[in-house]
mmCIF file of C-alpha atoms in Angstrom:
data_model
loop_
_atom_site.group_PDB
_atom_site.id
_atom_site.type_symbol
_atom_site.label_atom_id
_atom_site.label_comp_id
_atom_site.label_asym_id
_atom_site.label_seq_id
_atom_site.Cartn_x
_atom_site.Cartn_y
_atom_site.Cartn_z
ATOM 1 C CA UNK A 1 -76.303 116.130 151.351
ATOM 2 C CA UNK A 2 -76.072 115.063 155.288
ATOM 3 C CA UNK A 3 -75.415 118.115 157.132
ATOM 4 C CA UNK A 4 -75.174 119.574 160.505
ATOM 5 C CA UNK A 5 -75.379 123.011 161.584
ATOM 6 C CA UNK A 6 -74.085 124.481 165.026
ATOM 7 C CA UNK A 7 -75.666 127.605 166.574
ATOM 8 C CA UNK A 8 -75.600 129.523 170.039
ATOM 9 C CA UNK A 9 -72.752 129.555 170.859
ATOM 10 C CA UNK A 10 -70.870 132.642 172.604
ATOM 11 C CA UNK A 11 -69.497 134.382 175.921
ATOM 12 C CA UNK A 12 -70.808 134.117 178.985
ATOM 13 C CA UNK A 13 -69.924 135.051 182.485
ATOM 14 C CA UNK A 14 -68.946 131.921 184.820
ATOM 15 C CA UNK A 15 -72.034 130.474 186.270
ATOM 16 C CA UNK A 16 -74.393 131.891 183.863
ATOM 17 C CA UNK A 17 -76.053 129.765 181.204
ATOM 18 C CA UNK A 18 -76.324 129.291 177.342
ATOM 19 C CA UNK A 19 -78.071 126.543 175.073
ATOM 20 C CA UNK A 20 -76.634 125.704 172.034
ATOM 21 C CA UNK A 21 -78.735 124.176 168.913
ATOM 22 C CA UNK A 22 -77.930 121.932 165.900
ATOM 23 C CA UNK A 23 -79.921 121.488 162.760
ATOM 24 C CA UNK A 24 -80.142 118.539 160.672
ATOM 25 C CA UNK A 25 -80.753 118.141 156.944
ATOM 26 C CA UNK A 26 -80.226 115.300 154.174
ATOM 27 C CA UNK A 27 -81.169 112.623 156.722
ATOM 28 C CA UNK A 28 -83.808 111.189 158.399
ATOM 29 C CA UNK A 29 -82.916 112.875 161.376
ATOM 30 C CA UNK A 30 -85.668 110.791 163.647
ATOM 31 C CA UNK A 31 -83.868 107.372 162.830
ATOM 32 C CA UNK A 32 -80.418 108.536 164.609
ATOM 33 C CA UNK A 33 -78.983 109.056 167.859
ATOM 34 C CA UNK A 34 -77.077 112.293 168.346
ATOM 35 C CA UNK A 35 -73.885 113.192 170.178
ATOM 36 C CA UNK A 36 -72.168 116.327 171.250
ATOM 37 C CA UNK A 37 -68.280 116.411 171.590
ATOM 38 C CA UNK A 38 -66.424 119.900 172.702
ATOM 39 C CA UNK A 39 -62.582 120.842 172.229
ATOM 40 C CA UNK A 40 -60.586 122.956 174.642
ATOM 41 C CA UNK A 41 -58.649 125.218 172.864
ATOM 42 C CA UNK A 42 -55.593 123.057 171.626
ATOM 43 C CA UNK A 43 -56.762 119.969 173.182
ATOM 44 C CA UNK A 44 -57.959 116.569 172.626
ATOM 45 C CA UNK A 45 -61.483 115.899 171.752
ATOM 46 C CA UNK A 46 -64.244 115.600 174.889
ATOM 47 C CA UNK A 47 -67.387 113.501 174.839
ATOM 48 C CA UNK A 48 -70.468 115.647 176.141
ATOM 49 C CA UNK A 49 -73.523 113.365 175.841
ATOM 50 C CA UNK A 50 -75.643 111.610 173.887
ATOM 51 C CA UNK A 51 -79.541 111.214 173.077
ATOM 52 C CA UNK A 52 -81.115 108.537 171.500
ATOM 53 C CA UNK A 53 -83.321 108.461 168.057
ATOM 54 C CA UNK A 54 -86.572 108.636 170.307
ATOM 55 C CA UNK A 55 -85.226 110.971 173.165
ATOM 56 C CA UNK A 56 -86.127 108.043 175.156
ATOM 57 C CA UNK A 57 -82.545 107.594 176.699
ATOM 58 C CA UNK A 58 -79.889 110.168 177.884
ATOM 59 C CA UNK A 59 -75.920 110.235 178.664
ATOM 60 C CA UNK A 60 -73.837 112.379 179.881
ATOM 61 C CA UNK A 61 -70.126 112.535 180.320
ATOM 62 C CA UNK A 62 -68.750 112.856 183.930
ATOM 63 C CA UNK A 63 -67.463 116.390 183.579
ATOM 64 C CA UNK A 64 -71.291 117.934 182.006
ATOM 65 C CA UNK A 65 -73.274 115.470 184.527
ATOM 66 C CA UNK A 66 -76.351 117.469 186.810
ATOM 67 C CA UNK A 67 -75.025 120.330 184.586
ATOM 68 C CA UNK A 68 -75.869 120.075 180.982
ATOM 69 C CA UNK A 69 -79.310 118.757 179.495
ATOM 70 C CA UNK A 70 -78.942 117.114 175.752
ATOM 71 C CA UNK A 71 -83.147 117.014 174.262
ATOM 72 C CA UNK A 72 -84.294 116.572 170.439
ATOM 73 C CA UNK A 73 -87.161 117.819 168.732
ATOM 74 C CA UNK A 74 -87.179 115.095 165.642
ATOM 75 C CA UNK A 75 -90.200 117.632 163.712
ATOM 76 C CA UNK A 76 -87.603 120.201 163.804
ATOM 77 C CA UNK A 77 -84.945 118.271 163.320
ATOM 78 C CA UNK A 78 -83.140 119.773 166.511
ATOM 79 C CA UNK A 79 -80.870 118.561 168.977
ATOM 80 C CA UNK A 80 -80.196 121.176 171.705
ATOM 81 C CA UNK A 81 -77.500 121.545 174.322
ATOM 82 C CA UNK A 82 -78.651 123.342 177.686
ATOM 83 C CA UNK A 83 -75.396 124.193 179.667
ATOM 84 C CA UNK A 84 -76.223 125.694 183.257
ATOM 85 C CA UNK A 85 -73.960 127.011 185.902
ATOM 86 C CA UNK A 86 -71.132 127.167 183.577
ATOM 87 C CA UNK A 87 -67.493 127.290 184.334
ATOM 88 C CA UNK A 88 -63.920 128.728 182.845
ATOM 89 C CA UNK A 89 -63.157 124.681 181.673
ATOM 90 C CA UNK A 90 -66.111 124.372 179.598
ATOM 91 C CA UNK A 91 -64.479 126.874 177.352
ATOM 92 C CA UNK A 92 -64.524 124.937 173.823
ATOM 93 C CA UNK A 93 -65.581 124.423 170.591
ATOM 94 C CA UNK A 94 -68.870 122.337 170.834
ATOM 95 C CA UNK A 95 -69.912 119.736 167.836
ATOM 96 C CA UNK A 96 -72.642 117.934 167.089
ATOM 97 C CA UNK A 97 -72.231 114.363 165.653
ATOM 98 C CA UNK A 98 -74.421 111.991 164.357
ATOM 99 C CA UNK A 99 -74.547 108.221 165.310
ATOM 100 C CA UNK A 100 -73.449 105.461 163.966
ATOM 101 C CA UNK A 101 -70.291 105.953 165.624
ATOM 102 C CA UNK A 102 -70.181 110.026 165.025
ATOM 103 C CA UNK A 103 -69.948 109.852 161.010
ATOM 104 C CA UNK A 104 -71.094 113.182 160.338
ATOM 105 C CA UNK A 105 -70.063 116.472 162.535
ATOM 106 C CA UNK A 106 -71.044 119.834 162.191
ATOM 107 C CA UNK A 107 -68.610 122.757 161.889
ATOM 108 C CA UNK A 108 -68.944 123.754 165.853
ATOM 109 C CA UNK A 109 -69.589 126.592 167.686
ATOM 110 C CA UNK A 110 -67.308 128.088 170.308
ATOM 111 C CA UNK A 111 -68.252 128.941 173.590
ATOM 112 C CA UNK A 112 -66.229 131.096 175.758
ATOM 113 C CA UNK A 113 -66.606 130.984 179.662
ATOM 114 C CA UNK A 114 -64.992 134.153 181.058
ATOM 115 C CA UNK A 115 -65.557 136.892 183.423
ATOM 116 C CA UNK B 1 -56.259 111.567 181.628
ATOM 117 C CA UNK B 2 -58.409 109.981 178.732
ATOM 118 C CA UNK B 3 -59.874 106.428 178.893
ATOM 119 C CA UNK B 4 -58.370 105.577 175.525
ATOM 120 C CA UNK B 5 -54.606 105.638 175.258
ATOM 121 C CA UNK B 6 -52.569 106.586 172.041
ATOM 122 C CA UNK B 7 -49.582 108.182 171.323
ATOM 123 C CA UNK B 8 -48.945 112.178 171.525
ATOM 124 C CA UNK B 9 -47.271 111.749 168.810
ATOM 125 C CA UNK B 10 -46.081 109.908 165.387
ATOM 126 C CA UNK B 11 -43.804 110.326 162.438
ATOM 127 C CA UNK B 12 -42.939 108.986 159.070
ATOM 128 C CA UNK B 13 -41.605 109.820 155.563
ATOM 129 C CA UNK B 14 -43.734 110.000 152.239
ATOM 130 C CA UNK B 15 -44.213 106.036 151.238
ATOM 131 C CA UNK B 16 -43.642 104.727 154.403
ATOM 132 C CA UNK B 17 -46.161 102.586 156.524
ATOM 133 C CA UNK B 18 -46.882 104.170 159.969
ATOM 134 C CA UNK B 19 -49.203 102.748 162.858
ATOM 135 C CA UNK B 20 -51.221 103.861 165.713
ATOM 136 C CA UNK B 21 -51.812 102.577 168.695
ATOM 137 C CA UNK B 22 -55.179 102.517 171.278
ATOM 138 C CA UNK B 23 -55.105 100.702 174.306
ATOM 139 C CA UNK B 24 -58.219 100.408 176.346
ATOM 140 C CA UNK B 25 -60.059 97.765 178.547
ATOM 141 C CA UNK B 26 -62.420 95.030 178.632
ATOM 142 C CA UNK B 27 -65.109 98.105 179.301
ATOM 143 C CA UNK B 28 -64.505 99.594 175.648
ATOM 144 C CA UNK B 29 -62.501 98.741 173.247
ATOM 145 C CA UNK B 30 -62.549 95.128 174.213
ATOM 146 C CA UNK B 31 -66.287 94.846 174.291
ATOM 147 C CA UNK B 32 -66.876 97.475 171.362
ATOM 148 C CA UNK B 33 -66.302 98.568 167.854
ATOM 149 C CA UNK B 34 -63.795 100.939 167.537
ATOM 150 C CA UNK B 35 -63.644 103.807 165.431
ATOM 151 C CA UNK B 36 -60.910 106.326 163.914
ATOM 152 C CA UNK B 37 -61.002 110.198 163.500
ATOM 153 C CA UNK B 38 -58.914 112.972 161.413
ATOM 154 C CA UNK B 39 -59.037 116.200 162.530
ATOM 155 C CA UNK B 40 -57.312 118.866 160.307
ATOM 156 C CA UNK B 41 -56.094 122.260 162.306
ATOM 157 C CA UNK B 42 -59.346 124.688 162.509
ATOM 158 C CA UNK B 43 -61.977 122.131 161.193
ATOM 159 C CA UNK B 44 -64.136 119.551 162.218
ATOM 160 C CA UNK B 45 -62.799 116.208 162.435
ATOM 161 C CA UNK B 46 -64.671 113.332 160.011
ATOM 162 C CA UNK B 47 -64.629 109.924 160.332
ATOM 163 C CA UNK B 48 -61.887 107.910 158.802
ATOM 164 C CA UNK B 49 -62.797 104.451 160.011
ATOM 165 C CA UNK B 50 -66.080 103.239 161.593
ATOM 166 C CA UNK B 51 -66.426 99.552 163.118
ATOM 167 C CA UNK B 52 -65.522 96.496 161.370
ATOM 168 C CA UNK B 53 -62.730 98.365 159.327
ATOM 169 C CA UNK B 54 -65.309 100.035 157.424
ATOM 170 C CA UNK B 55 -64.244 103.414 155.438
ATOM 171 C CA UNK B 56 -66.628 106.068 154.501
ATOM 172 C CA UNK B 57 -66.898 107.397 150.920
ATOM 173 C CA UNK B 58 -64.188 109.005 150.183
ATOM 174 C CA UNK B 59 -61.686 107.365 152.464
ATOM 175 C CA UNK B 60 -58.289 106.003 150.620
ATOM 176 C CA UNK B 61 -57.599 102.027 151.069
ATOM 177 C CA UNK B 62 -54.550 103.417 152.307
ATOM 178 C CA UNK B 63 -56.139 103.602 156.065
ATOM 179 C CA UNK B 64 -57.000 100.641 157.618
ATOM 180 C CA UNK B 65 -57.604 99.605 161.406
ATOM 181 C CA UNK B 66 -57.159 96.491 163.032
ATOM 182 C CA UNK B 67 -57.939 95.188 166.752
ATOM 183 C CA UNK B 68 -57.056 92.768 169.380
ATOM 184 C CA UNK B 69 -58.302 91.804 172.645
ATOM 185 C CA UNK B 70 -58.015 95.453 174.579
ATOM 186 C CA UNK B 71 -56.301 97.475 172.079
ATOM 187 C CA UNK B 72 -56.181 98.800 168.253
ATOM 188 C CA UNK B 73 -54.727 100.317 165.666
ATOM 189 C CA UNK B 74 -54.849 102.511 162.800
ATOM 190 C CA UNK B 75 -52.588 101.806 159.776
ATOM 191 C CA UNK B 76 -51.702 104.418 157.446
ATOM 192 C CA UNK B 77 -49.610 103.198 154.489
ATOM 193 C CA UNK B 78 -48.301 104.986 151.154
ATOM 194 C CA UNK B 79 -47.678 108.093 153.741
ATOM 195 C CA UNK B 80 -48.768 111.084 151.924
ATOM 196 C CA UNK B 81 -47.736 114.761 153.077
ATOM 197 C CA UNK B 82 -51.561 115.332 152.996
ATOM 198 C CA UNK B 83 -51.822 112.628 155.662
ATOM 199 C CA UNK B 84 -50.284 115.013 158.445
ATOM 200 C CA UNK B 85 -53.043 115.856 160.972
ATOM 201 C CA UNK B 86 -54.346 115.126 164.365
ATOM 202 C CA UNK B 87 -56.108 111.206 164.844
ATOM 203 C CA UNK B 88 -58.006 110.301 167.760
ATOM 204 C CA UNK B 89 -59.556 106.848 168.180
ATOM 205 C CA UNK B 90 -63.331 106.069 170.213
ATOM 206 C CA UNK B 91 -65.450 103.695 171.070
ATOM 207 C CA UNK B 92 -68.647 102.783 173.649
ATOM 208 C CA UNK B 93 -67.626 102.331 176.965
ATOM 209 C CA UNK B 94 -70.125 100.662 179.470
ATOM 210 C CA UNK B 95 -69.349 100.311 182.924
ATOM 211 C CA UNK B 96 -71.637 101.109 185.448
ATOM 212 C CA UNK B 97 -72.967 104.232 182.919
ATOM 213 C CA UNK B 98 -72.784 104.322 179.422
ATOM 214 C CA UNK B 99 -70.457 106.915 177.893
ATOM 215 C CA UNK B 100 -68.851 107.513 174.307
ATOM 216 C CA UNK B 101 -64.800 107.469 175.012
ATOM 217 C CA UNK B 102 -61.985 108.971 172.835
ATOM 218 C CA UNK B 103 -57.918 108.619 172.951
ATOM 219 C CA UNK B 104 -55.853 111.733 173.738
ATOM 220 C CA UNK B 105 -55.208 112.234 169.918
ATOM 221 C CA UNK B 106 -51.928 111.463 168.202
ATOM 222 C CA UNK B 107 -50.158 114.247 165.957
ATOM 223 C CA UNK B 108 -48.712 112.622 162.901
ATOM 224 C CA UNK B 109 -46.174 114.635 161.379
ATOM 225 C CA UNK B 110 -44.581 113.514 157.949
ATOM 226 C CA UNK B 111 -41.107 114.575 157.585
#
């Protein structure tokens, strides 16, 4: 069964830092890009970045850009989510998604950006 | 302000046929497959329609999408109460970057 599994998330002062983690299983995780995609609390969905199968490419959305780092580790079957100087609007539930065109998501993990 | 355009919101009675709307631009949706999401209140969303009109396992024939030039759609037909939820439409976007793009989300309610 194709899974994915959020962890890391929490609260965290503004400007401080967290990294968030997502493990695969029931897939050849090395043969697929991953994405993550965050919700603000009663908003719309928010594309974070994306990595490709080798870790050989990297994208960011506008908002995350010089901000947030996406990496893999395909013999752990990770994807990881380093968030740096964070701020009050990055407040959201985070997913992980897998590609082609984000057909399986994990169950998120909220992170909470508040003094 | 999202890249993707739909509707805040739609509406329709059990049976009916109701329809979706995402505009976009040469940069996305007219250069791109386009793909459909259902998102439920407190879960995950899951993929409803990936490119080429293709559902998933477990997906009724009652969703279908269709696409034209710089915009799509997502038809929902036999309306079931089960169908009321949140549906948000994506696709690649490459302009100078490359960046995954999603609609604002459209709340169907079924009266």
């Amino acid at each position: 069964q194709v899974q994915l599994a959020e962890s890391g998330g929490g609260v965290v002062q503004p400007g401080g830092s967290l990294r968030l983690s997502c493990t695969a299983s029931g897939f050849t995780f090395r043969r697929y890009g991953m994405h993550w995609v965050r919700q603000a609390p009663g908003k719309g969905l928010e594309w974070v970045a994306f990595i490709r199968d080798d870790g050989s490419k990297k994208h960011y959305g506008d908002s995350v850009k010089g901000r947030f780092t996406i990496s893999r580790d395909n013999s752990k079957n990770t994807v990881s989510l380093q968030m740096n100087s964070l701020r009050p609007e990055d407040t959201a539930v985070y997913y992980c998604a897998k590609e082609i065109g984000l057909d399986v998501w994990g169950q998120g993990t909220l992170v909470t950006v508040s003094s | 302000q999202s890249v993707l355009t739909q509707p805040p919101s739609a509406s329709g009675t059990p049976g009916q046929k109701v329809t979706i709307s995402c505009s976009g631009s040469n940069t996305n949706i007219g250069n791109s497959y386009v793909y459909w999401y259902q998102q439920f209140p407190g879960s995950a969303p899951r993929l409803l329609i990936s490119g080429n009109n293709q559902r998933p396992s477990g997906v009724p024939d009652r969703f279908s999408s269709s696409k034209s030039g710089t915009s799509a759609s997502l038809a929902i037909s036999g309306l079931r109460s089960e169908d009321e939820a949140d549906y948000y439409c994506a696709a690649w976007d490459v302009t100078l970057s490359v960046s995954w793009v999603f609609g604002g989300g459209t709340k169907l309610t079924v009266l």
